[in-house]
Coordinates of C-alpha atoms in Angstrom, one line a residue:
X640 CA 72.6 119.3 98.1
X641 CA 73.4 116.5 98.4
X642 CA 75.2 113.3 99.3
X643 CA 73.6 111.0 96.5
X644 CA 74.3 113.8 93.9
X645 CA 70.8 114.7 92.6
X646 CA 69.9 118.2 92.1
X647 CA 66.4 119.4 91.8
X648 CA 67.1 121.7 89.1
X649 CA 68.0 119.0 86.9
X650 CA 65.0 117.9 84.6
X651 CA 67.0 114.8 83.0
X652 CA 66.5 112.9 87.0
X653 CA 64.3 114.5 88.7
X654 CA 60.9 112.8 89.1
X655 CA 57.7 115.0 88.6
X656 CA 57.9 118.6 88.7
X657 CA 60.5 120.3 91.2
X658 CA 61.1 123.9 91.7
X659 CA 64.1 126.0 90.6
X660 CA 66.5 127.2 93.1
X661 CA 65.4 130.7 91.7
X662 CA 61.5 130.4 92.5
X663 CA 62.3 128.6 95.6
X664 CA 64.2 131.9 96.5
X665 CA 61.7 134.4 95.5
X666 CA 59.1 132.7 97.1
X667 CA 61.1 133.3 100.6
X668 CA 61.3 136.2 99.7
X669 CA 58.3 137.2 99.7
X670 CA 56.7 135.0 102.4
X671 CA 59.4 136.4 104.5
X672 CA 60.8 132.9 105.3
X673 CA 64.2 131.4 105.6
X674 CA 63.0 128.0 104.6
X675 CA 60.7 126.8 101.9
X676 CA 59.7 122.9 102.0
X677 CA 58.0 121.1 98.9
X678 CA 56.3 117.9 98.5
X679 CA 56.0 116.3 95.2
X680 CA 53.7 113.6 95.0
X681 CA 53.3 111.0 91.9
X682 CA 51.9 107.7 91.0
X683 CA 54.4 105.5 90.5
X684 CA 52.4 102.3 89.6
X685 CA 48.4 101.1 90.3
X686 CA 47.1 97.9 90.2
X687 CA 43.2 96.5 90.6
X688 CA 43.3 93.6 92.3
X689 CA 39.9 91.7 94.1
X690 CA 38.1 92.6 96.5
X691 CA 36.7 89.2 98.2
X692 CA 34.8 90.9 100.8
X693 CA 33.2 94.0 98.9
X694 CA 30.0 94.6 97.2
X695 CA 32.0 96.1 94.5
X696 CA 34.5 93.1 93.4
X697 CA 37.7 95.0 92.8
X698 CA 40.0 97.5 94.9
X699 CA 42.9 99.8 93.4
X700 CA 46.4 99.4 94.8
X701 CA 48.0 102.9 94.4
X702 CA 51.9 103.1 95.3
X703 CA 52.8 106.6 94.9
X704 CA 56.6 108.5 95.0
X705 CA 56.8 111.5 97.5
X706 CA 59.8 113.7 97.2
X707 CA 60.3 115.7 99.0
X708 CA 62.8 119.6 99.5
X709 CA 63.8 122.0 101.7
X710 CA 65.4 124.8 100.8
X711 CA 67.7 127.4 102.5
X712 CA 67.0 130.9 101.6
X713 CA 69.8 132.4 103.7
X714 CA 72.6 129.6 102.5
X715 CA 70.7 129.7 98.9
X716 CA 70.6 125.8 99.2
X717 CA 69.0 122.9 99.5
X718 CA 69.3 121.8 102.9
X719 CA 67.4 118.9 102.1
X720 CA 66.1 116.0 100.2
X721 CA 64.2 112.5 100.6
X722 CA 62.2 110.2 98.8
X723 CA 59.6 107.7 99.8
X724 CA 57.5 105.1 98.6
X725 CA 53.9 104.3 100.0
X726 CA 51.5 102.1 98.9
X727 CA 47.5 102.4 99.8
X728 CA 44.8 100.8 98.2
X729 CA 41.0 101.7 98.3
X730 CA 37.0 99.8 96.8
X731 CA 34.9 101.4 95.1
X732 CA 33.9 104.6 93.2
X733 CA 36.9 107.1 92.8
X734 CA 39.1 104.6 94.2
X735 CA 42.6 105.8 92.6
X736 CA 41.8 109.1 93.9
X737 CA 41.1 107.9 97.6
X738 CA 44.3 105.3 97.4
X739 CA 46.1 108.2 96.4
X740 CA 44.5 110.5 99.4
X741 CA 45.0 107.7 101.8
X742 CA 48.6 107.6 100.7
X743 CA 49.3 111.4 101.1
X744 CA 47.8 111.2 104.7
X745 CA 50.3 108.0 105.5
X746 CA 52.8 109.8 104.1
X747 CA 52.6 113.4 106.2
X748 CA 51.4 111.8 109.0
X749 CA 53.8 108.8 109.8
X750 CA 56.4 108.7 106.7
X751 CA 57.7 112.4 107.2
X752 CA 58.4 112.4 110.7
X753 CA 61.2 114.3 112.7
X754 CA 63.4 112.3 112.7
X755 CA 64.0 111.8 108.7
X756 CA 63.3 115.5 108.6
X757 CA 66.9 116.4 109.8
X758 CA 68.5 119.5 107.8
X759 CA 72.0 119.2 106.5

Protein backbone atom coordinates (compact mmCIF):
# COMPACT_ATOMS: atom_id res chain seq x y z
CA UNK A 1 0.00 0.00 0.00
CA UNK A 2 1.93 2.02 0.60
CA UNK A 3 4.91 4.30 0.56
CA UNK A 4 4.84 5.45 4.31
CA UNK A 5 4.33 1.69 5.37
CA UNK A 6 0.87 1.75 7.11
CA UNK A 7 -1.55 -0.94 6.37
CA UNK A 8 -5.17 -0.69 7.22
CA UNK A 9 -5.37 -4.04 8.47
CA UNK A 10 -3.17 -3.30 11.20
CA UNK A 11 -5.16 -2.41 14.45
CA UNK A 12 -1.88 -1.43 16.55
CA UNK A 13 -1.67 2.12 13.91
CA UNK A 14 -4.46 2.52 12.37
CA UNK A 15 -6.74 5.36 13.63
CA UNK A 16 -10.54 4.57 14.12
CA UNK A 17 -12.09 1.73 12.50
CA UNK A 18 -10.74 0.58 9.03
CA UNK A 19 -11.94 -2.27 6.92
CA UNK A 20 -10.16 -5.62 6.29
CA UNK A 21 -8.77 -6.35 2.89
CA UNK A 22 -11.26 -9.36 3.06
CA UNK A 23 -14.58 -7.24 3.63
CA UNK A 24 -13.29 -4.66 1.29
CA UNK A 25 -13.22 -7.54 -1.28
CA UNK A 26 -16.49 -9.08 -0.63
CA UNK A 27 -18.14 -6.00 -0.75
CA UNK A 28 -16.87 -5.63 -4.55
CA UNK A 29 -18.02 -8.35 -4.99
CA UNK A 30 -21.09 -8.09 -4.50
CA UNK A 31 -21.65 -4.33 -5.61
CA UNK A 32 -20.12 -5.50 -8.71
CA UNK A 33 -17.30 -2.88 -8.44
CA UNK A 34 -13.59 -2.83 -9.08
CA UNK A 35 -12.98 -0.20 -6.54
CA UNK A 36 -14.27 0.34 -3.03
CA UNK A 37 -13.36 3.85 -1.32
CA UNK A 38 -13.89 4.50 2.52
CA UNK A 39 -13.79 7.51 4.64
CA UNK A 40 -13.11 7.35 8.20
CA UNK A 41 -13.87 10.31 10.07
CA UNK A 42 -12.83 11.08 13.93
CA UNK A 43 -12.47 13.82 16.41
CA UNK A 44 -9.21 14.29 17.05
CA UNK A 45 -9.39 17.22 19.59
CA UNK A 46 -12.40 20.01 20.55
CA UNK A 47 -12.10 22.97 22.24
CA UNK A 48 -14.83 25.79 23.54
CA UNK A 49 -13.56 28.85 23.18
CA UNK A 50 -15.86 32.50 23.22
CA UNK A 51 -18.00 33.67 21.28
CA UNK A 52 -17.79 37.69 21.47
CA UNK A 53 -20.44 38.28 19.04
CA UNK A 54 -23.09 35.54 19.97
CA UNK A 55 -26.11 35.50 22.07
CA UNK A 56 -24.85 32.21 23.30
CA UNK A 57 -21.19 33.09 24.75
CA UNK A 58 -19.16 30.12 23.64
CA UNK A 59 -18.48 28.28 20.29
CA UNK A 60 -16.82 24.59 19.89
CA UNK A 61 -13.65 24.26 17.81
CA UNK A 62 -13.93 20.63 16.37
CA UNK A 63 -10.60 19.45 14.48
CA UNK A 64 -11.43 16.13 13.21
CA UNK A 65 -8.94 13.26 11.31
CA UNK A 66 -10.34 11.94 7.84
CA UNK A 67 -8.70 8.94 6.49
CA UNK A 68 -9.33 7.96 3.96
CA UNK A 69 -8.93 4.12 1.25
CA UNK A 70 -9.35 2.89 -1.82
CA UNK A 71 -9.13 -0.39 -2.58
CA UNK A 72 -8.50 -2.52 -5.71
CA UNK A 73 -10.58 -5.45 -6.10
CA UNK A 74 -9.01 -6.69 -9.35
CA UNK A 75 -5.19 -6.15 -7.91
CA UNK A 76 -6.59 -7.15 -4.29
CA UNK A 77 -4.89 -3.89 -2.99
CA UNK A 78 -5.02 -0.89 -1.68
CA UNK A 79 -4.42 1.57 -4.36
CA UNK A 80 -4.72 4.24 -1.99
CA UNK A 81 -4.39 6.10 1.23
CA UNK A 82 -4.53 9.77 2.74
CA UNK A 83 -5.07 11.56 5.74
CA UNK A 84 -6.25 14.94 6.52
CA UNK A 85 -6.84 17.31 9.26
CA UNK A 86 -9.75 19.93 9.24
CA UNK A 87 -10.76 22.04 11.79
CA UNK A 88 -14.50 23.81 11.96
CA UNK A 89 -15.99 25.35 14.76
CA UNK A 90 -19.79 26.10 15.28
CA UNK A 91 -22.29 28.46 18.45
CA UNK A 92 -24.82 27.20 19.94
CA UNK A 93 -27.06 24.12 20.59
CA UNK A 94 -25.58 20.80 19.15
CA UNK A 95 -22.54 22.60 18.30
CA UNK A 96 -19.87 19.52 18.28
CA UNK A 97 -22.19 17.88 16.09
CA UNK A 98 -22.50 20.80 13.52
CA UNK A 99 -18.50 21.64 13.82
CA UNK A 100 -18.18 18.15 13.10
CA UNK A 101 -20.79 18.31 10.00
CA UNK A 102 -19.27 21.46 8.77
CA UNK A 103 -15.99 19.72 8.88
CA UNK A 104 -17.15 16.55 6.76
CA UNK A 105 -18.64 19.05 4.18
CA UNK A 106 -15.01 20.96 3.97
CA UNK A 107 -13.54 17.93 3.80
CA UNK A 108 -15.52 16.15 0.69
CA UNK A 109 -16.07 19.19 -0.92
CA UNK A 110 -12.60 21.04 -1.04
CA UNK A 111 -10.00 18.65 0.98
CA UNK A 112 -10.64 15.45 -1.25
CA UNK A 113 -10.21 16.82 -4.50
CA UNK A 114 -8.75 15.19 -7.75
CA UNK A 115 -5.91 15.96 -7.61
CA UNK A 116 -4.86 14.23 -4.02
CA UNK A 117 -7.16 11.52 -5.21
CA UNK A 118 -4.54 9.93 -7.60
CA UNK A 119 -4.41 5.99 -7.55
CA UNK A 120 -1.07 4.24 -7.22
Amino acid sequence: MIENNIVPDDTKISVGFLPKKADMKAFAREMGVQYVAFTNARITDEKVKAAWLSWVGAKYEVTTLFTTIVYSASEDRYVFFNQQTVKENAAGTSSTERAFNKCCDTYFAKKLTSDVLVLK
